[in-house]
Tab-separated table of C-alpha atoms in Angstrom:
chain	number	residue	atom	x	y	z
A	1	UNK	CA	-43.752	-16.337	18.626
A	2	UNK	CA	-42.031	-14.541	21.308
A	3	UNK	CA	-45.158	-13.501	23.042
A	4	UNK	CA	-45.891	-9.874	24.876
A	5	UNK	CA	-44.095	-8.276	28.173
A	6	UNK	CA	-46.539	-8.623	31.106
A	7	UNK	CA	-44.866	-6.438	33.492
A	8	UNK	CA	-41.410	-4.401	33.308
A	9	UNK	CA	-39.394	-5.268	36.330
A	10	UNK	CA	-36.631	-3.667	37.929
A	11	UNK	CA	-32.894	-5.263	38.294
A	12	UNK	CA	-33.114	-7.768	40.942
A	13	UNK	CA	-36.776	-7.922	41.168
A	14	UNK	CA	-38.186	-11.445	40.672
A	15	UNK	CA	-42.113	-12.274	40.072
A	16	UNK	CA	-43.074	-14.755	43.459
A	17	UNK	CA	-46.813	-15.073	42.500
A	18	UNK	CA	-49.433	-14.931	40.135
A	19	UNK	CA	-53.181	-15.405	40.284
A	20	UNK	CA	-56.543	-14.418	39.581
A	21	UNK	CA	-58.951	-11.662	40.386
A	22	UNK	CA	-61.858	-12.442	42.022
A	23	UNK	CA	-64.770	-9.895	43.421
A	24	UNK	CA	-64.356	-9.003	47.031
A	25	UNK	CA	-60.676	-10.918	47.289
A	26	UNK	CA	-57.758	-9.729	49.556
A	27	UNK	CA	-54.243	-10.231	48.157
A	28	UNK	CA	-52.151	-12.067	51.070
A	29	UNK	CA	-49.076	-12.003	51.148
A	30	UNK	CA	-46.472	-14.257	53.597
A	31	UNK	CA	-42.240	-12.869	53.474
A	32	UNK	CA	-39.274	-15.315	53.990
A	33	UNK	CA	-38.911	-14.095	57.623
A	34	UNK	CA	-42.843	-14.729	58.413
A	35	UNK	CA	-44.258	-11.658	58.132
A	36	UNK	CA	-47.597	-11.410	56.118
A	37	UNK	CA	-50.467	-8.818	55.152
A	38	UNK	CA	-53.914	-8.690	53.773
A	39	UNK	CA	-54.873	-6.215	51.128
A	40	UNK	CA	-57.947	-5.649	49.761
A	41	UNK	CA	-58.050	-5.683	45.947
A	42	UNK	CA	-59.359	-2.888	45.613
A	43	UNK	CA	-56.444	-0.843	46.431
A	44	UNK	CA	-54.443	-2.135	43.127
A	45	UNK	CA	-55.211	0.135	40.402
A	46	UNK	CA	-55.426	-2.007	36.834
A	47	UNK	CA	-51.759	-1.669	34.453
A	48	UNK	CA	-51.429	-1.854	31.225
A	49	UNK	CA	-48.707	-4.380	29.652
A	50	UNK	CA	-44.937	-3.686	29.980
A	51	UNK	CA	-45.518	-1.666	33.618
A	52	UNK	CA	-43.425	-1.324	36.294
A	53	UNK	CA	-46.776	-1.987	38.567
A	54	UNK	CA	-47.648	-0.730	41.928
A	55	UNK	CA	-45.493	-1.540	45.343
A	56	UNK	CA	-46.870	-4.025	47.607
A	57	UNK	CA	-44.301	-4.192	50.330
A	58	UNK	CA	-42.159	-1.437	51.673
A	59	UNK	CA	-38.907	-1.651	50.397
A	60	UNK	CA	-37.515	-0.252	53.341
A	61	UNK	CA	-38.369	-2.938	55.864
A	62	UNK	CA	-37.036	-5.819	53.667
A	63	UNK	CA	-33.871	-6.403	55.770
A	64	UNK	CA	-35.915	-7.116	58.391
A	65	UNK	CA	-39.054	-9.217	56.541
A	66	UNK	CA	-37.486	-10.643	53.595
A	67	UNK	CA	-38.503	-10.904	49.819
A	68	UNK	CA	-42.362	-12.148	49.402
A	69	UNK	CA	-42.348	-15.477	49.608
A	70	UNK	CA	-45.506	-16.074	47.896
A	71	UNK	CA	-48.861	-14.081	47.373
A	72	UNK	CA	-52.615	-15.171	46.656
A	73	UNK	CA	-55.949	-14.142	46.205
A	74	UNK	CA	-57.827	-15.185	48.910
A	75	UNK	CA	-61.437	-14.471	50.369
A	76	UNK	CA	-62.107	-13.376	54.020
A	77	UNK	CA	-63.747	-16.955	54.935
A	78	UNK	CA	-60.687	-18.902	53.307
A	79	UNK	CA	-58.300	-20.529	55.383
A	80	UNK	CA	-54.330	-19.591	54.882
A	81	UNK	CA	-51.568	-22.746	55.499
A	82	UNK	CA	-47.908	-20.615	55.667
A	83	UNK	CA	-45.653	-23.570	55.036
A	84	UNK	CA	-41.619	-23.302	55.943
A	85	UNK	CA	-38.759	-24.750	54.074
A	86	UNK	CA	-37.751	-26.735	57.428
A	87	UNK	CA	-41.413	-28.472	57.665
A	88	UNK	CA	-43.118	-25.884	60.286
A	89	UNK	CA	-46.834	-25.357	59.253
A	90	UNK	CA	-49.261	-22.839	60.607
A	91	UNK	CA	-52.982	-22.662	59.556
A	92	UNK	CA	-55.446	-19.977	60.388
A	93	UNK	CA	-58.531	-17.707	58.506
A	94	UNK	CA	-57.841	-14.952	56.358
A	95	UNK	CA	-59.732	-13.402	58.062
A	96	UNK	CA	-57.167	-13.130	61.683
A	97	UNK	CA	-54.401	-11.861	59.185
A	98	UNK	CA	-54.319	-8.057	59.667
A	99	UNK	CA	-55.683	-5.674	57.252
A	100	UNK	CA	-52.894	-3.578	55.850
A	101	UNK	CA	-52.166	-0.935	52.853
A	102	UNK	CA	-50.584	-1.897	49.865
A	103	UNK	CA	-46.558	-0.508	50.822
A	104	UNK	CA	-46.677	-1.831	54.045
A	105	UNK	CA	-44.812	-4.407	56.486
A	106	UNK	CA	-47.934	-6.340	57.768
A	107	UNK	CA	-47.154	-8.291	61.185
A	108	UNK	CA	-45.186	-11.484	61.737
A	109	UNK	CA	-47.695	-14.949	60.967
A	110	UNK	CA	-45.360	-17.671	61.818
A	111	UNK	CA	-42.013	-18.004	64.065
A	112	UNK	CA	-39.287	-18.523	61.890
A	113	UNK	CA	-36.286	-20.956	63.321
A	114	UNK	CA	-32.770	-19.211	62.263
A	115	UNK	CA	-31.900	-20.983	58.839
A	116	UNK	CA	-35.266	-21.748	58.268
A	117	UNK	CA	-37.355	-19.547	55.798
A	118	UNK	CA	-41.130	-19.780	54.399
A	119	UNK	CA	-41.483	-21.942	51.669
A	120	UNK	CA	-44.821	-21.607	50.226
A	121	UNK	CA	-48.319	-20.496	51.245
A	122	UNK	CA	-51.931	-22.366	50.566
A	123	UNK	CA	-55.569	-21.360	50.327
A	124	UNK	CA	-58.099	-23.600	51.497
A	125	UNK	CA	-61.428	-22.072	50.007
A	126	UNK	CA	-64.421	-22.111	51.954
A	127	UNK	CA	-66.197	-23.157	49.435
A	128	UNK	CA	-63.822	-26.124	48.628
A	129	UNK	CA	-64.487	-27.149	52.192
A	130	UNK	CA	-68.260	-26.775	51.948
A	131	UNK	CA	-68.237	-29.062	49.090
A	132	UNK	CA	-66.094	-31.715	50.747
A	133	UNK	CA	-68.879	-31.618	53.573
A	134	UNK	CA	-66.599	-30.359	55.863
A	135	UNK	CA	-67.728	-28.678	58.855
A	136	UNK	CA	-67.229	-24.796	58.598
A	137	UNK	CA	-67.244	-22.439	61.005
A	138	UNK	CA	-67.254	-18.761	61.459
A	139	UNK	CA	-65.403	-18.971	64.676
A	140	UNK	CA	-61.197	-19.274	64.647
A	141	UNK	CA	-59.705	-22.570	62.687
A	142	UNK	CA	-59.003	-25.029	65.211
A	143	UNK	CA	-55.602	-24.940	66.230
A	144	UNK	CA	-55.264	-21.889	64.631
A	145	UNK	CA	-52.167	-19.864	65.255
A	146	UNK	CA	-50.344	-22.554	66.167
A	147	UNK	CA	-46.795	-23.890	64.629
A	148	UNK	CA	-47.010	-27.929	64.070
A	149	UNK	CA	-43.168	-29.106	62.933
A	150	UNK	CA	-43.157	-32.194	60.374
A	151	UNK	CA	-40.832	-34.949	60.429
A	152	UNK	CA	-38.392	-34.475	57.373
A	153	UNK	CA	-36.787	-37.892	56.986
């Protein structure tokens, strides 16, 4: 069983992310070079199989943000972890990430060090918190929008 094509994609295209729809999400999205965007939902129109999809980053600022490095659905209360390659870490809400249109550049997140590059990106629900008894608030992350560096022995 060989299975059925999800999505057509163009030479040199690679898929970076995959995840599910949820009511009232944001797709964010985090380049190589640090640059990141929310977009509501809303504005991707449903495919069927074997499409070529809709853009989600304008291809003509890549030389300057980089391939998406990774891309989630994420609610406005969530928080967002950008992780680098070289150990940097930066947490903040999804909320402080600007609003953007699908094909655009979005704004830089995180500072990225020459040779360094982002690495990954994490969700920490709200509700995941909640649960944990955690102590949420609607006010910025604590130590938000700053760039920690970890020790990589």
């Amino acid at each position: 069983a060989g299975g059925v094509a999800g999505m057509r994609l163009s030479s040199g295209d690679k898929v970076a992310s995959m995840d599910v729809v949820e009511p009232g999400g944001y797709m964010v999205l985090v380049t190589i070079q640090g640059y990141g965007k929310r977009t509501s939902l809303d504005e991707y129109p449903a495919k069927g199989r074997a499409t070529g999809g809709v853009a989600t980053l304008s291809k003509g600022v890549l030389e300057k943000t980089g391939v998406i490095s990774a891309a989630r659905v994420m609610q406005e209360d969530d928080d967002l972890t950008v992780i680098s390659a070289n150990g940097m870490v930066l947490r903040m809400k999804v909320r402080e990430v600007r609003e953007a249109g699908r094909a655009t550049r979005g704004v830089r997140l995180m500072e990225i060090k020459e040779g360094d590059k982002v690495a990954s990106i994490a969700r920490i629900a709200k509700a995941t918190l909640t649960k944990v008894g955690a102590s949420v608030s609607e006010a910025t992350t604590p130590g938000a929008n700053q760039q920690f560096e970890l020790p990589i022995k």
